[in-house]
PDB file of C-alpha atoms in Angstrom:
ATOM      1  CA  UNK A   1      23.530  11.253 -15.931  1.00  0.00           C
ATOM      2  CA  UNK A   2      21.992  14.738 -15.867  1.00  0.00           C
ATOM      3  CA  UNK A   3      18.654  13.294 -14.814  1.00  0.00           C
ATOM      4  CA  UNK A   4      20.071  11.641 -11.704  1.00  0.00           C
ATOM      5  CA  UNK A   5      20.013  14.796  -9.501  1.00  0.00           C
ATOM      6  CA  UNK A   6      16.473  15.513 -10.701  1.00  0.00           C
ATOM      7  CA  UNK A   7      15.466  11.950  -9.904  1.00  0.00           C
ATOM      8  CA  UNK A   8      17.097  12.189  -6.488  1.00  0.00           C
ATOM      9  CA  UNK A   9      15.373  15.476  -5.704  1.00  0.00           C
ATOM     10  CA  UNK A  10      11.954  14.097  -6.694  1.00  0.00           C
ATOM     11  CA  UNK A  11      12.522  10.922  -4.667  1.00  0.00           C
ATOM     12  CA  UNK A  12      13.657  12.968  -1.663  1.00  0.00           C
ATOM     13  CA  UNK A  13      10.603  15.245  -1.820  1.00  0.00           C
ATOM     14  CA  UNK A  14       8.153  12.379  -2.300  1.00  0.00           C
ATOM     15  CA  UNK A  15       9.730  10.287   0.453  1.00  0.00           C
ATOM     16  CA  UNK A  16       9.912  13.160   2.928  1.00  0.00           C
ATOM     17  CA  UNK A  17       6.401  14.433   2.224  1.00  0.00           C
ATOM     18  CA  UNK A  18       4.870  10.950   2.300  1.00  0.00           C
ATOM     19  CA  UNK A  19       6.710   9.950   5.467  1.00  0.00           C
ATOM     20  CA  UNK A  20       5.587  13.049   7.356  1.00  0.00           C
ATOM     21  CA  UNK A  21       1.998  12.584   6.196  1.00  0.00           C
ATOM     22  CA  UNK A  22       1.914   8.938   7.190  1.00  0.00           C
ATOM     23  CA  UNK A  23       3.504   9.606  10.577  1.00  0.00           C
ATOM     24  CA  UNK A  24       0.790  12.192  11.265  1.00  0.00           C
ATOM     25  CA  UNK A  25      -1.922   9.732  10.238  1.00  0.00           C
ATOM     26  CA  UNK A  26      -0.406   6.883  12.271  1.00  0.00           C
ATOM     27  CA  UNK A  27      -0.018   8.943  15.453  1.00  0.00           C
ATOM     28  CA  UNK A  28      -3.480  10.487  15.090  1.00  0.00           C
ATOM     29  CA  UNK A  29      -5.339   7.223  14.553  1.00  0.00           C
ATOM     30  CA  UNK A  30      -3.486   5.495  17.391  1.00  0.00           C
ATOM     31  CA  UNK A  31      -4.343   8.417  19.672  1.00  0.00           C
ATOM     32  CA  UNK A  32      -7.989   8.288  18.560  1.00  0.00           C
ATOM     33  CA  UNK A  33      -8.075   4.546  19.147  1.00  0.00           C
ATOM     34  CA  UNK A  34      -6.650   4.802  22.658  1.00  0.00           C
ATOM     35  CA  UNK A  35      -8.568   7.854  23.853  1.00  0.00           C
ATOM     36  CA  UNK A  36     -11.931   7.604  22.082  1.00  0.00           C
ATOM     37  CA  UNK A  37     -14.135   4.790  20.860  1.00  0.00           C
ATOM     38  CA  UNK A  38     -11.940   1.807  20.036  1.00  0.00           C
ATOM     39  CA  UNK A  39     -13.046   1.346  16.449  1.00  0.00           C
ATOM     40  CA  UNK A  40     -11.247  -1.533  14.697  1.00  0.00           C
ATOM     41  CA  UNK A  41     -10.976   0.530  11.530  1.00  0.00           C
ATOM     42  CA  UNK A  42      -8.657   2.964  13.350  1.00  0.00           C
ATOM     43  CA  UNK A  43      -6.169   0.126  13.823  1.00  0.00           C
ATOM     44  CA  UNK A  44      -6.372  -0.795  10.147  1.00  0.00           C
ATOM     45  CA  UNK A  45      -5.798   2.788   9.023  1.00  0.00           C
ATOM     46  CA  UNK A  46      -2.889   3.170  11.464  1.00  0.00           C
ATOM     47  CA  UNK A  47      -1.378  -0.063  10.154  1.00  0.00           C
ATOM     48  CA  UNK A  48      -1.773   1.139   6.558  1.00  0.00           C
ATOM     49  CA  UNK A  49       0.115   4.316   7.481  1.00  0.00           C
ATOM     50  CA  UNK A  50       2.849   2.237   9.184  1.00  0.00           C
ATOM     51  CA  UNK A  51       3.139   0.062   6.085  1.00  0.00           C
ATOM     52  CA  UNK A  52       3.475   3.162   3.928  1.00  0.00           C
ATOM     53  CA  UNK A  53       6.241   4.505   6.179  1.00  0.00           C
ATOM     54  CA  UNK A  54       8.191   1.252   5.877  1.00  0.00           C
ATOM     55  CA  UNK A  55       7.775   1.269   2.096  1.00  0.00           C
ATOM     56  CA  UNK A  56       8.888   4.890   1.746  1.00  0.00           C
ATOM     57  CA  UNK A  57      11.957   4.435   3.939  1.00  0.00           C
ATOM     58  CA  UNK A  58      13.032   1.096   2.455  1.00  0.00           C
ATOM     59  CA  UNK A  59      12.311   2.049  -1.154  1.00  0.00           C
ATOM     60  CA  UNK A  60      12.504   5.822  -1.382  1.00  0.00           C
ATOM     61  CA  UNK A  61      15.552   6.643   0.737  1.00  0.00           C
ATOM     62  CA  UNK A  62      17.954   4.144  -0.943  1.00  0.00           C
ATOM     63  CA  UNK A  63      16.787   5.391  -4.352  1.00  0.00           C
ATOM     64  CA  UNK A  64      17.399   8.974  -3.269  1.00  0.00           C
ATOM     65  CA  UNK A  65      20.920   8.223  -2.063  1.00  0.00           C
ATOM     66  CA  UNK A  66      21.590   6.144  -5.189  1.00  0.00           C
ATOM     67  CA  UNK A  67      20.472   8.955  -7.497  1.00  0.00           C
ATOM     68  CA  UNK A  68      22.789  11.463  -5.811  1.00  0.00           C
ATOM     69  CA  UNK A  69      25.706   8.982  -5.985  1.00  0.00           C
ATOM     70  CA  UNK A  70      26.609   9.347  -2.329  1.00  0.00           C
ATOM     71  CA  UNK A  71      28.566   6.102  -2.375  1.00  0.00           C
ATOM     72  CA  UNK A  72      27.895   2.570  -1.279  1.00  0.00           C
ATOM     73  CA  UNK A  73      26.576   2.627   2.279  1.00  0.00           C
ATOM     74  CA  UNK A  74      24.927  -0.823   2.382  1.00  0.00           C
ATOM     75  CA  UNK A  75      26.622  -4.078   3.296  1.00  0.00           C
ATOM     76  CA  UNK A  76      25.134  -7.541   2.737  1.00  0.00           C
ATOM     77  CA  UNK A  77      22.941  -7.422   5.846  1.00  0.00           C
ATOM     78  CA  UNK A  78      21.659  -3.930   5.096  1.00  0.00           C
ATOM     79  CA  UNK A  79      20.817  -4.899   1.526  1.00  0.00           C
ATOM     80  CA  UNK A  80      18.888  -7.945   2.693  1.00  0.00           C
ATOM     81  CA  UNK A  81      16.895  -5.929   5.244  1.00  0.00           C
ATOM     82  CA  UNK A  82      16.092  -3.029   2.913  1.00  0.00           C
ATOM     83  CA  UNK A  83      15.001  -5.142  -0.074  1.00  0.00           C
ATOM     84  CA  UNK A  84      13.149  -7.606   2.154  1.00  0.00           C
ATOM     85  CA  UNK A  85      11.190  -4.831   3.868  1.00  0.00           C
ATOM     86  CA  UNK A  86      10.432  -3.137   0.549  1.00  0.00           C
ATOM     87  CA  UNK A  87       8.982  -6.348  -0.887  1.00  0.00           C
ATOM     88  CA  UNK A  88       7.088  -7.259   2.284  1.00  0.00           C
ATOM     89  CA  UNK A  89       5.636  -3.747   2.685  1.00  0.00           C
ATOM     90  CA  UNK A  90       4.220  -3.891  -0.830  1.00  0.00           C
ATOM     91  CA  UNK A  91       2.349  -7.076   0.055  1.00  0.00           C
ATOM     92  CA  UNK A  92       1.248  -5.639   3.399  1.00  0.00           C
ATOM     93  CA  UNK A  93      -0.157  -2.615   1.589  1.00  0.00           C
ATOM     94  CA  UNK A  94      -2.291  -4.854  -0.635  1.00  0.00           C
ATOM     95  CA  UNK A  95      -3.511  -6.992   2.275  1.00  0.00           C
ATOM     96  CA  UNK A  96      -4.246  -4.027   4.556  1.00  0.00           C
ATOM     97  CA  UNK A  97      -6.078  -2.107   1.823  1.00  0.00           C
ATOM     98  CA  UNK A  98      -8.191  -5.171   1.113  1.00  0.00           C
ATOM     99  CA  UNK A  99      -9.017  -5.623   4.806  1.00  0.00           C
ATOM    100  CA  UNK A 100      -9.908  -1.933   5.103  1.00  0.00           C
ATOM    101  CA  UNK A 101     -12.348  -2.217   2.203  1.00  0.00           C
ATOM    102  CA  UNK A 102     -14.023  -5.360   3.546  1.00  0.00           C
ATOM    103  CA  UNK A 103     -14.369  -3.951   7.089  1.00  0.00           C
ATOM    104  CA  UNK A 104     -15.868  -0.723   5.759  1.00  0.00           C
ATOM    105  CA  UNK A 105     -18.308  -2.682   3.575  1.00  0.00           C
ATOM    106  CA  UNK A 106     -19.393  -4.685   6.622  1.00  0.00           C
ATOM    107  CA  UNK A 107     -19.775  -1.488   8.671  1.00  0.00           C
ATOM    108  CA  UNK A 108     -22.268   0.129   6.309  1.00  0.00           C
ATOM    109  CA  UNK A 109     -24.125  -3.065   5.362  1.00  0.00           C
ATOM    110  CA  UNK A 110     -27.719  -3.589   6.629  1.00  0.00           C
ATOM    111  CA  UNK A 111     -28.086  -5.529   9.877  1.00  0.00           C
ATOM    112  CA  UNK A 112     -29.624  -8.574   8.183  1.00  0.00           C
ATOM    113  CA  UNK A 113     -27.061  -8.658   5.379  1.00  0.00           C
ATOM    114  CA  UNK A 114     -24.774 -11.637   4.871  1.00  0.00           C
ATOM    115  CA  UNK A 115     -21.847  -9.249   5.212  1.00  0.00           C
ATOM    116  CA  UNK A 116     -22.654  -8.892   8.916  1.00  0.00           C
ATOM    117  CA  UNK A 117     -21.341 -12.426   9.423  1.00  0.00           C
ATOM    118  CA  UNK A 118     -17.867 -11.057   8.711  1.00  0.00           C
ATOM    119  CA  UNK A 119     -18.061  -8.480  11.499  1.00  0.00           C
ATOM    120  CA  UNK A 120     -14.849  -8.188  13.507  1.00  0.00           C
ATOM    121  CA  UNK A 121     -16.194  -7.296  16.926  1.00  0.00           C
ATOM    122  CA  UNK A 122     -12.974  -6.680  18.858  1.00  0.00           C
ATOM    123  CA  UNK A 123      -9.583  -5.079  18.130  1.00  0.00           C
ATOM    124  CA  UNK A 124      -7.992  -8.454  18.963  1.00  0.00           C
ATOM    125  CA  UNK A 125      -9.526  -9.877  15.782  1.00  0.00           C
ATOM    126  CA  UNK A 126      -7.972  -7.100  13.748  1.00  0.00           C
ATOM    127  CA  UNK A 127      -4.582  -7.548  15.422  1.00  0.00           C
ATOM    128  CA  UNK A 128      -4.694 -11.283  14.702  1.00  0.00           C
ATOM    129  CA  UNK A 129      -5.373 -10.627  11.023  1.00  0.00           C
ATOM    130  CA  UNK A 130      -2.604  -8.023  10.806  1.00  0.00           C
ATOM    131  CA  UNK A 131      -0.162 -10.453  12.415  1.00  0.00           C
ATOM    132  CA  UNK A 132      -1.222 -13.074   9.867  1.00  0.00           C
ATOM    133  CA  UNK A 133      -0.513 -10.571   7.065  1.00  0.00           C
ATOM    134  CA  UNK A 134       3.015  -9.995   8.371  1.00  0.00           C
ATOM    135  CA  UNK A 135       3.731 -13.717   8.586  1.00  0.00           C
ATOM    136  CA  UNK A 136       2.226 -14.355   5.144  1.00  0.00           C
ATOM    137  CA  UNK A 137       4.225 -11.645   3.399  1.00  0.00           C
ATOM    138  CA  UNK A 138       7.473 -12.508   5.160  1.00  0.00           C
ATOM    139  CA  UNK A 139       7.047 -16.121   4.051  1.00  0.00           C
ATOM    140  CA  UNK A 140       6.289 -15.130   0.451  1.00  0.00           C
ATOM    141  CA  UNK A 141       9.482 -13.047   0.406  1.00  0.00           C
ATOM    142  CA  UNK A 142      11.662 -15.514   2.297  1.00  0.00           C
ATOM    143  CA  UNK A 143      13.676 -16.361  -0.836  1.00  0.00           C
ATOM    144  CA  UNK A 144      15.099 -12.835  -1.114  1.00  0.00           C
ATOM    145  CA  UNK A 145      17.803 -12.961   1.604  1.00  0.00           C
ATOM    146  CA  UNK A 146      19.510 -15.856  -0.158  1.00  0.00           C
ATOM    147  CA  UNK A 147      19.934 -13.978  -3.432  1.00  0.00           C
ATOM    148  CA  UNK A 148      20.636 -10.404  -2.331  1.00  0.00           C
ATOM    149  CA  UNK A 149      24.207  -9.204  -2.027  1.00  0.00           C
ATOM    150  CA  UNK A 150      25.956  -5.896  -1.704  1.00  0.00           C
ATOM    151  CA  UNK A 151      28.061  -4.856  -4.685  1.00  0.00           C
ATOM    152  CA  UNK A 152      31.154  -4.903  -2.445  1.00  0.00           C
ATOM    153  CA  UNK A 153      30.836  -8.617  -1.700  1.00  0.00           C
ATOM    154  CA  UNK A 154      30.066 -10.065  -5.115  1.00  0.00           C
ATOM    155  CA  UNK A 155      31.978 -10.487  -8.310  1.00  0.00           C
ATOM    156  CA  UNK A 156      30.526  -8.142 -10.912  1.00  0.00           C
ATOM    157  CA  UNK A 157      30.472 -10.984 -13.467  1.00  0.00           C
ATOM    158  CA  UNK A 158      28.062 -12.913 -11.234  1.00  0.00           C
ATOM    159  CA  UNK A 159      25.545 -10.103 -11.064  1.00  0.00           C
ATOM    160  CA  UNK A 160      22.246 -10.548 -12.818  1.00  0.00           C
ATOM    161  CA  UNK A 161      20.418  -7.315 -12.055  1.00  0.00           C
ATOM    162  CA  UNK A 162      20.217  -4.696  -9.375  1.00  0.00           C
ATOM    163  CA  UNK A 163      20.806  -1.136  -8.309  1.00  0.00           C
ATOM    164  CA  UNK A 164      24.101   0.578  -7.564  1.00  0.00           C
ATOM    165  CA  UNK A 165      24.189  -1.007  -4.101  1.00  0.00           C
ATOM    166  CA  UNK A 166      22.249  -4.265  -3.967  1.00  0.00           C
ATOM    167  CA  UNK A 167      22.171  -7.054  -6.533  1.00  0.00           C
ATOM    168  CA  UNK A 168      19.938 -10.030  -7.127  1.00  0.00           C
ATOM    169  CA  UNK A 169      22.088 -13.036  -7.912  1.00  0.00           C
ATOM    170  CA  UNK A 170      20.838 -15.699 -10.337  1.00  0.00           C
ATOM    171  CA  UNK A 171      18.339 -18.079  -8.759  1.00  0.00           C
ATOM    172  CA  UNK A 172      16.789 -21.363  -9.788  1.00  0.00           C
ATOM    173  CA  UNK A 173      13.907 -20.904 -12.205  1.00  0.00           C
ATOM    174  CA  UNK A 174      11.871 -23.318 -10.071  1.00  0.00           C
ATOM    175  CA  UNK A 175      12.339 -21.172  -6.955  1.00  0.00           C
ATOM    176  CA  UNK A 176      11.607 -18.047  -8.959  1.00  0.00           C
ATOM    177  CA  UNK A 177       8.324 -19.372 -10.342  1.00  0.00           C
ATOM    178  CA  UNK A 178       7.207 -20.822  -7.020  1.00  0.00           C
ATOM    179  CA  UNK A 179       7.479 -17.478  -5.237  1.00  0.00           C
ATOM    180  CA  UNK A 180       6.170 -15.557  -8.238  1.00  0.00           C
ATOM    181  CA  UNK A 181       3.110 -17.816  -8.246  1.00  0.00           C
ATOM    182  CA  UNK A 182       2.598 -17.214  -4.527  1.00  0.00           C
ATOM    183  CA  UNK A 183       2.792 -13.452  -5.052  1.00  0.00           C
ATOM    184  CA  UNK A 184       0.322 -13.524  -7.933  1.00  0.00           C
ATOM    185  CA  UNK A 185      -2.033 -15.733  -5.917  1.00  0.00           C
ATOM    186  CA  UNK A 186      -1.861 -13.362  -2.936  1.00  0.00           C
ATOM    187  CA  UNK A 187      -2.520 -10.325  -5.118  1.00  0.00           C
ATOM    188  CA  UNK A 188      -5.403 -12.045  -6.898  1.00  0.00           C
ATOM    189  CA  UNK A 189      -7.138 -13.169  -3.697  1.00  0.00           C
ATOM    190  CA  UNK A 190      -6.837  -9.869  -1.835  1.00  0.00           C
ATOM    191  CA  UNK A 191      -7.606  -7.669  -4.807  1.00  0.00           C
ATOM    192  CA  UNK A 192     -10.579  -9.880  -5.597  1.00  0.00           C
ATOM    193  CA  UNK A 193     -11.874  -9.307  -2.069  1.00  0.00           C
ATOM    194  CA  UNK A 194     -11.152  -5.597  -2.442  1.00  0.00           C
ATOM    195  CA  UNK A 195     -13.044  -5.445  -5.731  1.00  0.00           C
ATOM    196  CA  UNK A 196     -16.048  -7.324  -4.362  1.00  0.00           C
ATOM    197  CA  UNK A 197     -16.284  -5.146  -1.249  1.00  0.00           C
ATOM    198  CA  UNK A 198     -15.824  -1.956  -3.280  1.00  0.00           C
ATOM    199  CA  UNK A 199     -18.593  -2.973  -5.689  1.00  0.00           C
ATOM    200  CA  UNK A 200     -20.894  -3.718  -2.769  1.00  0.00           C
ATOM    201  CA  UNK A 201     -20.208  -0.302  -1.204  1.00  0.00           C
ATOM    202  CA  UNK A 202     -20.854   1.452  -4.506  1.00  0.00           C
ATOM    203  CA  UNK A 203     -24.209  -0.334  -4.694  1.00  0.00           C
ATOM    204  CA  UNK A 204     -25.144   0.709  -1.143  1.00  0.00           C
ATOM    205  CA  UNK A 205     -24.087   4.310  -1.717  1.00  0.00           C
ATOM    206  CA  UNK A 206     -26.108   4.428  -4.931  1.00  0.00           C
ATOM    207  CA  UNK A 207     -29.189   3.092  -3.120  1.00  0.00           C
ATOM    208  CA  UNK A 208     -28.738   5.676  -0.367  1.00  0.00           C
ATOM    209  CA  UNK A 209     -28.476   8.457  -2.932  1.00  0.00           C
ATOM    210  CA  UNK A 210     -31.602   7.280  -4.726  1.00  0.00           C
ATOM    211  CA  UNK A 211     -33.456   7.097  -1.411  1.00  0.00           C
ATOM    212  CA  UNK A 212     -32.487  10.648  -0.522  1.00  0.00           C
ATOM    213  CA  UNK A 213     -33.615  11.913  -3.917  1.00  0.00           C
ATOM    214  CA  UNK A 214     -36.912  10.110  -3.477  1.00  0.00           C
ATOM    215  CA  UNK A 215     -37.517  11.850  -0.166  1.00  0.00           C
ATOM    216  CA  UNK A 216     -36.919  15.209  -1.849  1.00  0.00           C
ATOM    217  CA  UNK A 217     -35.497  16.549   1.395  1.00  0.00           C
ATOM    218  CA  UNK A 218     -32.875  19.197   0.749  1.00  0.00           C
ATOM    219  CA  UNK A 219     -31.336  18.813   4.220  1.00  0.00           C
ATOM    220  CA  UNK A 220     -30.871  15.066   3.803  1.00  0.00           C
ATOM    221  CA  UNK A 221     -29.627  15.546   0.270  1.00  0.00           C
ATOM    222  CA  UNK A 222     -26.541  17.442   1.387  1.00  0.00           C
ATOM    223  CA  UNK A 223     -26.008  15.693   4.731  1.00  0.00           C
ATOM    224  CA  UNK A 224     -24.013  12.465   4.439  1.00  0.00           C
ATOM    225  CA  UNK A 225     -23.950  10.135   7.468  1.00  0.00           C
ATOM    226  CA  UNK A 226     -20.449   9.604   8.913  1.00  0.00           C
ATOM    227  CA  UNK A 227     -20.470   5.890   7.974  1.00  0.00           C
ATOM    228  CA  UNK A 228     -21.245   6.661   4.334  1.00  0.00           C
ATOM    229  CA  UNK A 229     -18.693   9.472   4.219  1.00  0.00           C
ATOM    230  CA  UNK A 230     -16.102   7.016   5.559  1.00  0.00           C
ATOM    231  CA  UNK A 231     -17.134   4.523   2.874  1.00  0.00           C
ATOM    232  CA  UNK A 232     -16.635   7.199   0.213  1.00  0.00           C
ATOM    233  CA  UNK A 233     -13.164   7.910   1.591  1.00  0.00           C
ATOM    234  CA  UNK A 234     -12.254   4.210   1.511  1.00  0.00           C
ATOM    235  CA  UNK A 235     -13.502   3.922  -2.069  1.00  0.00           C
ATOM    236  CA  UNK A 236     -11.370   6.908  -3.035  1.00  0.00           C
ATOM    237  CA  UNK A 237      -8.376   5.240  -1.399  1.00  0.00           C
ATOM    238  CA  UNK A 238      -9.043   2.012  -3.297  1.00  0.00           C
ATOM    239  CA  UNK A 239      -9.314   3.841  -6.615  1.00  0.00           C
ATOM    240  CA  UNK A 240      -5.994   5.510  -5.852  1.00  0.00           C
ATOM    241  CA  UNK A 241      -4.450   2.148  -4.935  1.00  0.00           C
ATOM    242  CA  UNK A 242      -5.718   0.419  -8.080  1.00  0.00           C
ATOM    243  CA  UNK A 243      -4.520   3.251 -10.297  1.00  0.00           C
ATOM    244  CA  UNK A 244      -0.942   3.126  -9.027  1.00  0.00           C
ATOM    245  CA  UNK A 245      -0.859  -0.673  -8.786  1.00  0.00           C
ATOM    246  CA  UNK A 246      -2.155  -1.312 -12.318  1.00  0.00           C
ATOM    247  CA  UNK A 247      -0.148   1.522 -13.842  1.00  0.00           C
ATOM    248  CA  UNK A 248       3.007   0.180 -12.192  1.00  0.00           C
ATOM    249  CA  UNK A 249       2.335  -3.346 -13.461  1.00  0.00           C
ATOM    250  CA  UNK A 250       1.547  -2.368 -17.046  1.00  0.00           C
ATOM    251  CA  UNK A 251       4.324   0.181 -17.451  1.00  0.00           C
ATOM    252  CA  UNK A 252       6.932  -2.107 -15.835  1.00  0.00           C
ATOM    253  CA  UNK A 253       5.958  -4.978 -18.137  1.00  0.00           C
ATOM    254  CA  UNK A 254       5.996  -2.696 -21.185  1.00  0.00           C
ATOM    255  CA  UNK A 255       9.420  -1.272 -20.366  1.00  0.00           C
ATOM    256  CA  UNK A 256      10.791  -4.728 -19.571  1.00  0.00           C
ATOM    257  CA  UNK A 257       9.738  -6.322 -22.862  1.00  0.00           C
ATOM    258  CA  UNK A 258       9.919  -3.404 -25.296  1.00  0.00           C
ATOM    259  CA  UNK A 259      12.508  -0.911 -24.020  1.00  0.00           C
ATOM    260  CA  UNK A 260      16.125  -1.802 -23.338  1.00  0.00           C
ATOM    261  CA  UNK A 261      17.926  -0.193 -20.409  1.00  0.00           C
ATOM    262  CA  UNK A 262      14.726   1.531 -19.306  1.00  0.00           C
ATOM    263  CA  UNK A 263      16.031   1.888 -15.759  1.00  0.00           C
ATOM    264  CA  UNK A 264      18.613   4.388 -16.976  1.00  0.00           C
ATOM    265  CA  UNK A 265      16.225   6.337 -19.186  1.00  0.00           C
ATOM    266  CA  UNK A 266      12.781   6.294 -17.551  1.00  0.00           C
ATOM    267  CA  UNK A 267      11.931   6.400 -13.853  1.00  0.00           C
ATOM    268  CA  UNK A 268       8.150   6.219 -14.086  1.00  0.00           C
ATOM    269  CA  UNK A 269       7.819   2.682 -12.603  1.00  0.00           C
ATOM    270  CA  UNK A 270       9.985   3.639  -9.629  1.00  0.00           C
ATOM    271  CA  UNK A 271       7.873   6.695  -8.853  1.00  0.00           C
ATOM    272  CA  UNK A 272       4.628   4.752  -9.264  1.00  0.00           C
ATOM    273  CA  UNK A 273       5.659   2.272  -6.567  1.00  0.00           C
ATOM    274  CA  UNK A 274       5.673   5.145  -4.060  1.00  0.00           C
ATOM    275  CA  UNK A 275       2.628   7.016  -5.368  1.00  0.00           C
ATOM    276  CA  UNK A 276      -0.017   5.354  -3.207  1.00  0.00           C
ATOM    277  CA  UNK A 277       2.109   5.583  -0.049  1.00  0.00           C
ATOM    278  CA  UNK A 278       2.604   9.318  -0.642  1.00  0.00           C
ATOM    279  CA  UNK A 279      -0.950  10.314  -1.586  1.00  0.00           C
ATOM    280  CA  UNK A 280      -3.078   8.071   0.667  1.00  0.00           C
ATOM    281  CA  UNK A 281      -2.400   9.897   3.988  1.00  0.00           C
ATOM    282  CA  UNK A 282      -3.416  13.230   2.495  1.00  0.00           C
ATOM    283  CA  UNK A 283      -6.637  11.730   1.155  1.00  0.00           C
ATOM    284  CA  UNK A 284      -7.442  10.597   4.684  1.00  0.00           C
ATOM    285  CA  UNK A 285      -6.494  13.948   6.209  1.00  0.00           C
ATOM    286  CA  UNK A 286      -8.649  15.821   3.723  1.00  0.00           C
ATOM    287  CA  UNK A 287     -11.659  13.513   4.098  1.00  0.00           C
ATOM    288  CA  UNK A 288     -11.685  12.745   7.829  1.00  0.00           C
ATOM    289  CA  UNK A 289     -12.659  15.744   9.980  1.00  0.00           C
ATOM    290  CA  UNK A 290     -11.545  14.081  13.229  1.00  0.00           C
ATOM    291  CA  UNK A 291      -8.173  13.200  11.711  1.00  0.00           C
ATOM    292  CA  UNK A 292      -7.741  16.731  10.441  1.00  0.00           C
ATOM    293  CA  UNK A 293      -8.270  18.124  13.958  1.00  0.00           C
ATOM    294  CA  UNK A 294      -5.729  15.672  15.430  1.00  0.00           C
ATOM    295  CA  UNK A 295      -3.143  16.501  12.759  1.00  0.00           C
ATOM    296  CA  UNK A 296      -3.527  20.238  13.375  1.00  0.00           C
ATOM    297  CA  UNK A 297      -3.196  19.630  17.099  1.00  0.00           C
TER     298      UNK A 297
END
């Protein structure tokens, strides 16, 4: 198709730009964590960048190579690893974004607030939660390796759906619905926590703004405390995440049920899956002055 080179070029640019941005964010936050105050949120942001890198490499690069028709370079094992990591990184992105929102809400909450009970006092607590996220998402995706094959090792008549390289073989409807239910439950729980924490932060930021206006102090009006500026950055990240997540869900469902062969005609859902991973590091770089200095260095 004529659109394939265009698709490949866009995927290559998005993947390369997003990967470089996330590597800069990951290295900078890890350096800040090791050499300055060991804030738990630095670990969360570094992990979010790492998750984005895995998603871009496991999702974007194969799509780029596929679009340019460079030939089949994946065997069975490679297909299993790539698809497994792509699915797991999507779940890790949801879990990490939710944790980031909750931790930031706790950080800016008043000392006597109920949110303070959720305070994660040491980096070990954060690392334990991140390890739990990896185990959880690997378990939710554990059915994939059994049903993923390379095109070279499967009879084309057995193929149900897939790309030019990797195919998903037919699976039991019971297995399919069990893991689909687990995915929906995970997304609901973590996005519910994300929504609750985001709403709480919006309320606190609104109260702060009203308080500043009441004081009628021009210096305070235009000076935002670092904690509140960080909360604004996290809220912007969450809005970005929700936009791409919901748009991907709705458009994918619409194309699936109402447009035949959409994968050959429209590439919007594929680009939306990478949107958050590409944009989020640049939001952080633009909003965080300390991160900006480290990236320039």
